Amino acid sequence: MKPVEHRIIDSPPPSASACACDTFDDGRPLQDRLPVHCFGCGTLNAHGLHIKSRWLGDELVCVWQPRPEHIGFPGYVYGGTIASVVDCHAIWAALSLHCREAGHDLSSGPPPFAVVTASLQVSYLKPALVAKTLELRARVVTQGERKSVVACSVRQGPLECATAEVITVRVQGLG
């Protein structure tokens, strides 16, 4: 089976105001610092979505280009694909904050814990065109020892296409 061709769009590079949320930031997207096989974000998954997320201030930003196979209604992104991208992006926001608190550099390998989705609620506001890039902005609203709540906005230019609330949980011993 021939591998899927990906047009990777990297998220904006960090600025001078890059987040104090990631004390180990080396300028690379989070997903390039910790390669995984996840469908949504894994650099090691030939058929995945290959999102790239970077901290800009207190928001984790991802710019992602849907491919033609991500179509739902003709010309528009399938809602499940939007949910998948939001899910992974929010997980990275919570994971990187948990790593900061634990003093773990993602570039040194997987942390001794995982962060998983407990709840994902997406509100679809406007259809998103397959032909245009999506910009996701996630912000950790509350961060506890195990549970985090992440708010995410999905936009195409000035148009907000979706909002989401993702509840994540830090767990030990997966794998």
PDB file of C-alpha atoms in Angstrom:
ATOM      1  CA  MET A   1       0.000   0.000   0.000  1.00  0.00           C
ATOM      2  CA  LYS A   2       1.397   3.379  -1.011  1.00  0.00           C
ATOM      3  CA  PRO A   3       1.905   5.837   1.914  1.00  0.00           C
ATOM      4  CA  VAL A   4      -0.376   8.860   1.999  1.00  0.00           C
ATOM      5  CA  GLU A   5       1.255  12.076   0.756  1.00  0.00           C
ATOM      6  CA  HIS A   6       1.048  14.859   3.336  1.00  0.00           C
ATOM      7  CA  ARG A   7       1.341  18.564   2.814  1.00  0.00           C
ATOM      8  CA  ILE A   8       2.596  19.561   6.239  1.00  0.00           C
ATOM      9  CA  ILE A   9       1.826  23.099   7.287  1.00  0.00           C
ATOM     10  CA  ASP A  10       3.870  24.046  10.285  1.00  0.00           C
ATOM     11  CA  SER A  11       2.330  26.242  12.934  1.00  0.00           C
ATOM     12  CA  PRO A  12       3.760  29.722  13.447  1.00  0.00           C
ATOM     13  CA  PRO A  13       7.279  29.777  14.894  1.00  0.00           C
ATOM     14  CA  PRO A  14       7.627  30.829  18.516  1.00  0.00           C
ATOM     15  CA  SER A  15       8.010  34.523  19.168  1.00  0.00           C
ATOM     16  CA  ALA A  16       9.796  36.430  21.898  1.00  0.00           C
ATOM     17  CA  SER A  17       6.588  36.064  23.893  1.00  0.00           C
ATOM     18  CA  ALA A  18       6.574  32.271  23.485  1.00  0.00           C
ATOM     19  CA  CYS A  19       4.921  30.566  26.381  1.00  0.00           C
ATOM     20  CA  ALA A  20       6.385  30.254  29.775  1.00  0.00           C
ATOM     21  CA  CYS A  21       4.083  27.217  29.618  1.00  0.00           C
ATOM     22  CA  ASP A  22       6.921  25.219  28.042  1.00  0.00           C
ATOM     23  CA  THR A  23      10.245  25.855  29.716  1.00  0.00           C
ATOM     24  CA  PHE A  24      11.870  23.240  27.461  1.00  0.00           C
ATOM     25  CA  ASP A  25      10.747  24.904  24.187  1.00  0.00           C
ATOM     26  CA  ASP A  26      13.468  24.401  21.581  1.00  0.00           C
ATOM     27  CA  GLY A  27      11.549  26.011  18.697  1.00  0.00           C
ATOM     28  CA  ARG A  28      10.151  22.775  17.231  1.00  0.00           C
ATOM     29  CA  PRO A  29       6.454  21.843  17.282  1.00  0.00           C
ATOM     30  CA  LEU A  30       5.549  19.629  20.249  1.00  0.00           C
ATOM     31  CA  GLN A  31       4.828  16.667  17.943  1.00  0.00           C
ATOM     32  CA  ASP A  32       8.365  16.817  16.494  1.00  0.00           C
ATOM     33  CA  ARG A  33       9.849  16.732  19.982  1.00  0.00           C
ATOM     34  CA  LEU A  34       8.033  13.527  20.999  1.00  0.00           C
ATOM     35  CA  PRO A  35       7.325  11.295  17.971  1.00  0.00           C
ATOM     36  CA  VAL A  36       4.289   9.026  18.463  1.00  0.00           C
ATOM     37  CA  HIS A  37       2.020   6.803  16.318  1.00  0.00           C
ATOM     38  CA  CYS A  38      -1.265   8.605  17.111  1.00  0.00           C
ATOM     39  CA  PHE A  39      -3.635   9.009  14.143  1.00  0.00           C
ATOM     40  CA  GLY A  40      -4.240  12.697  14.805  1.00  0.00           C
ATOM     41  CA  CYS A  41      -0.817  13.954  15.745  1.00  0.00           C
ATOM     42  CA  GLY A  42       1.720  11.187  15.296  1.00  0.00           C
ATOM     43  CA  THR A  43       4.686  11.898  13.096  1.00  0.00           C
ATOM     44  CA  LEU A  44       5.242   8.132  12.978  1.00  0.00           C
ATOM     45  CA  ASN A  45       1.798   7.385  11.470  1.00  0.00           C
ATOM     46  CA  ALA A  46       1.992   7.437   7.670  1.00  0.00           C
ATOM     47  CA  HIS A  47      -1.811   7.776   7.390  1.00  0.00           C
ATOM     48  CA  GLY A  48      -2.352  10.268  10.214  1.00  0.00           C
ATOM     49  CA  LEU A  49      -3.356  13.919  10.241  1.00  0.00           C
ATOM     50  CA  HIS A  50       0.123  15.175  11.245  1.00  0.00           C
ATOM     51  CA  ILE A  51      -0.855  18.293  13.179  1.00  0.00           C
ATOM     52  CA  LYS A  52       1.895  20.616  14.427  1.00  0.00           C
ATOM     53  CA  SER A  53       1.330  22.625  17.616  1.00  0.00           C
ATOM     54  CA  ARG A  54       3.367  25.445  19.178  1.00  0.00           C
ATOM     55  CA  TRP A  55       2.872  27.677  22.181  1.00  0.00           C
ATOM     56  CA  LEU A  56       2.291  31.363  21.435  1.00  0.00           C
ATOM     57  CA  GLY A  57       1.727  33.152  24.709  1.00  0.00           C
ATOM     58  CA  ASP A  58      -0.842  31.182  26.695  1.00  0.00           C
ATOM     59  CA  GLU A  59      -2.369  29.562  23.588  1.00  0.00           C
ATOM     60  CA  LEU A  60      -1.276  26.437  21.784  1.00  0.00           C
ATOM     61  CA  VAL A  61      -1.628  27.159  18.054  1.00  0.00           C
ATOM     62  CA  CYS A  62      -1.941  24.700  15.183  1.00  0.00           C
ATOM     63  CA  VAL A  63      -2.349  25.584  11.507  1.00  0.00           C
ATOM     64  CA  TRP A  64      -3.544  22.532   9.575  1.00  0.00           C
ATOM     65  CA  GLN A  65      -4.568  21.920   5.959  1.00  0.00           C
ATOM     66  CA  PRO A  66      -7.356  19.374   5.412  1.00  0.00           C
ATOM     67  CA  ARG A  67      -6.848  17.022   2.477  1.00  0.00           C
ATOM     68  CA  PRO A  68      -9.501  16.126  -0.133  1.00  0.00           C
ATOM     69  CA  GLU A  69     -10.331  12.859   1.674  1.00  0.00           C
ATOM     70  CA  HIS A  70     -11.387  14.850   4.756  1.00  0.00           C
ATOM     71  CA  ILE A  71     -14.532  15.917   2.931  1.00  0.00           C
ATOM     72  CA  GLY A  72     -18.005  15.579   4.413  1.00  0.00           C
ATOM     73  CA  PHE A  73     -20.631  17.574   2.531  1.00  0.00           C
ATOM     74  CA  PRO A  74     -19.104  18.481  -0.870  1.00  0.00           C
ATOM     75  CA  GLY A  75     -16.413  21.113  -0.357  1.00  0.00           C
ATOM     76  CA  TYR A  76     -16.535  21.041   3.446  1.00  0.00           C
ATOM     77  CA  VAL A  77     -14.492  19.304   6.139  1.00  0.00           C
ATOM     78  CA  TYR A  78     -16.107  16.271   7.770  1.00  0.00           C
ATOM     79  CA  GLY A  79     -17.055  17.163  11.356  1.00  0.00           C
ATOM     80  CA  GLY A  80     -15.398  14.044  12.752  1.00  0.00           C
ATOM     81  CA  THR A  81     -12.087  15.161  11.283  1.00  0.00           C
ATOM     82  CA  ILE A  82     -12.450  18.529  13.007  1.00  0.00           C
ATOM     83  CA  ALA A  83     -13.170  16.705  16.275  1.00  0.00           C
ATOM     84  CA  SER A  84     -10.056  14.537  15.798  1.00  0.00           C
ATOM     85  CA  VAL A  85      -7.788  17.519  15.187  1.00  0.00           C
ATOM     86  CA  VAL A  86      -9.250  19.352  18.204  1.00  0.00           C
ATOM     87  CA  ASP A  87      -8.858  16.259  20.394  1.00  0.00           C
ATOM     88  CA  CYS A  88      -5.153  15.812  19.664  1.00  0.00           C
ATOM     89  CA  HIS A  89      -4.373  19.513  19.837  1.00  0.00           C
ATOM     90  CA  ALA A  90      -6.034  19.799  23.263  1.00  0.00           C
ATOM     91  CA  ILE A  91      -4.210  16.712  24.539  1.00  0.00           C
ATOM     92  CA  TRP A  92      -0.878  18.301  23.607  1.00  0.00           C
ATOM     93  CA  ALA A  93      -1.834  21.488  25.466  1.00  0.00           C
ATOM     94  CA  ALA A  94      -2.599  19.563  28.661  1.00  0.00           C
ATOM     95  CA  LEU A  95       0.336  17.143  28.250  1.00  0.00           C
ATOM     96  CA  SER A  96       2.911  19.886  27.827  1.00  0.00           C
ATOM     97  CA  LEU A  97       1.677  21.700  30.948  1.00  0.00           C
ATOM     98  CA  HIS A  98       1.785  18.477  32.978  1.00  0.00           C
ATOM     99  CA  CYS A  99       5.326  17.893  31.672  1.00  0.00           C
ATOM    100  CA  ARG A 100       6.367  21.395  32.689  1.00  0.00           C
ATOM    101  CA  GLU A 101       5.015  20.833  36.191  1.00  0.00           C
ATOM    102  CA  ALA A 102       6.847  17.477  36.397  1.00  0.00           C
ATOM    103  CA  GLY A 103      10.074  18.975  35.007  1.00  0.00           C
ATOM    104  CA  HIS A 104       9.974  16.606  32.021  1.00  0.00           C
ATOM    105  CA  ASP A 105      11.405  17.685  28.643  1.00  0.00           C
ATOM    106  CA  LEU A 106       9.368  16.121  25.803  1.00  0.00           C
ATOM    107  CA  SER A 107      12.557  15.886  23.728  1.00  0.00           C
ATOM    108  CA  SER A 108      14.017  13.423  26.255  1.00  0.00           C
ATOM    109  CA  GLY A 109      11.313  10.813  25.581  1.00  0.00           C
ATOM    110  CA  PRO A 110       7.833   9.963  26.812  1.00  0.00           C
ATOM    111  CA  PRO A 111       6.870  11.163  30.286  1.00  0.00           C
ATOM    112  CA  PRO A 112       6.080   8.558  32.967  1.00  0.00           C
ATOM    113  CA  PHE A 113       2.375   9.334  32.488  1.00  0.00           C
ATOM    114  CA  ALA A 114      -0.079   9.811  29.635  1.00  0.00           C
ATOM    115  CA  VAL A 115      -2.850  12.340  29.086  1.00  0.00           C
ATOM    116  CA  VAL A 116      -6.105  10.996  27.658  1.00  0.00           C
ATOM    117  CA  THR A 117      -9.463  12.457  26.689  1.00  0.00           C
ATOM    118  CA  ALA A 118     -12.230  12.111  29.253  1.00  0.00           C
ATOM    119  CA  SER A 119     -14.753  14.271  27.394  1.00  0.00           C
ATOM    120  CA  LEU A 120     -14.849  16.076  24.056  1.00  0.00           C
ATOM    121  CA  GLN A 121     -17.640  18.510  23.279  1.00  0.00           C
ATOM    122  CA  VAL A 122     -17.540  20.260  19.904  1.00  0.00           C
ATOM    123  CA  SER A 123     -19.955  22.971  18.793  1.00  0.00           C
ATOM    124  CA  TYR A 124     -19.978  23.387  15.019  1.00  0.00           C
ATOM    125  CA  LEU A 125     -20.713  27.023  14.205  1.00  0.00           C
ATOM    126  CA  LYS A 126     -20.009  27.345  10.465  1.00  0.00           C
ATOM    127  CA  PRO A 127     -18.936  24.834   7.807  1.00  0.00           C
ATOM    128  CA  ALA A 128     -15.165  24.722   7.213  1.00  0.00           C
ATOM    129  CA  LEU A 129     -13.921  24.552   3.644  1.00  0.00           C
ATOM    130  CA  VAL A 130     -11.605  21.674   2.717  1.00  0.00           C
ATOM    131  CA  ALA A 131      -9.594  24.010   0.480  1.00  0.00           C
ATOM    132  CA  LYS A 132      -8.589  26.386   3.313  1.00  0.00           C
ATOM    133  CA  THR A 133      -6.326  25.912   6.290  1.00  0.00           C
ATOM    134  CA  LEU A 134      -7.753  25.603   9.783  1.00  0.00           C
ATOM    135  CA  GLU A 135      -6.220  27.469  12.691  1.00  0.00           C
ATOM    136  CA  LEU A 136      -6.752  25.930  16.115  1.00  0.00           C
ATOM    137  CA  ARG A 137      -6.101  27.877  19.300  1.00  0.00           C
ATOM    138  CA  ALA A 138      -6.250  25.942  22.544  1.00  0.00           C
ATOM    139  CA  ARG A 139      -6.003  27.354  26.045  1.00  0.00           C
ATOM    140  CA  VAL A 140      -5.878  25.399  29.266  1.00  0.00           C
ATOM    141  CA  VAL A 141      -8.725  26.859  31.326  1.00  0.00           C
ATOM    142  CA  THR A 142      -8.129  24.819  34.481  1.00  0.00           C
ATOM    143  CA  GLN A 143      -5.213  22.578  35.354  1.00  0.00           C
ATOM    144  CA  GLY A 144      -5.299  20.211  38.292  1.00  0.00           C
ATOM    145  CA  GLU A 145      -3.034  17.402  39.421  1.00  0.00           C
ATOM    146  CA  ARG A 146      -4.816  14.945  37.097  1.00  0.00           C
ATOM    147  CA  LYS A 147      -7.648  16.767  35.305  1.00  0.00           C
ATOM    148  CA  SER A 148      -7.398  19.668  32.857  1.00  0.00           C
ATOM    149  CA  VAL A 149     -10.055  21.559  30.943  1.00  0.00           C
ATOM    150  CA  VAL A 150      -8.965  22.872  27.550  1.00  0.00           C
ATOM    151  CA  ALA A 151     -10.949  25.374  25.444  1.00  0.00           C
ATOM    152  CA  CYS A 152     -10.296  25.313  21.703  1.00  0.00           C
ATOM    153  CA  SER A 153     -11.370  27.522  18.811  1.00  0.00           C
ATOM    154  CA  VAL A 154     -11.229  26.434  15.151  1.00  0.00           C
ATOM    155  CA  ARG A 155     -11.072  29.223  12.586  1.00  0.00           C
ATOM    156  CA  GLN A 156     -10.650  29.808   8.876  1.00  0.00           C
ATOM    157  CA  GLY A 157      -9.434  33.366   8.638  1.00  0.00           C
ATOM    158  CA  PRO A 158     -11.850  35.577  10.559  1.00  0.00           C
ATOM    159  CA  LEU A 159     -14.584  32.909  10.527  1.00  0.00           C
ATOM    160  CA  GLU A 160     -14.959  30.814  13.692  1.00  0.00           C
ATOM    161  CA  CYS A 161     -16.065  27.386  12.484  1.00  0.00           C
ATOM    162  CA  ALA A 162     -16.125  25.465  15.772  1.00  0.00           C
ATOM    163  CA  THR A 163     -15.456  25.722  19.487  1.00  0.00           C
ATOM    164  CA  ALA A 164     -14.704  22.865  21.823  1.00  0.00           C
ATOM    165  CA  GLU A 165     -14.207  21.952  25.436  1.00  0.00           C
ATOM    166  CA  VAL A 166     -11.937  18.995  26.088  1.00  0.00           C
ATOM    167  CA  ILE A 167     -11.562  17.456  29.521  1.00  0.00           C
ATOM    168  CA  THR A 168      -8.304  15.549  29.810  1.00  0.00           C
ATOM    169  CA  VAL A 169      -7.030  13.223  32.522  1.00  0.00           C
ATOM    170  CA  ARG A 170      -3.443  12.398  33.412  1.00  0.00           C
ATOM    171  CA  VAL A 171      -3.005   8.646  33.948  1.00  0.00           C
ATOM    172  CA  GLN A 172      -0.130   6.423  35.053  1.00  0.00           C
ATOM    173  CA  GLY A 173       0.989   3.119  33.650  1.00  0.00           C
ATOM    174  CA  LEU A 174      -0.419   3.083  30.098  1.00  0.00           C
ATOM    175  CA  GLY A 175       1.576   1.128  27.646  1.00  0.00           C
TER     176      GLY A 175
END
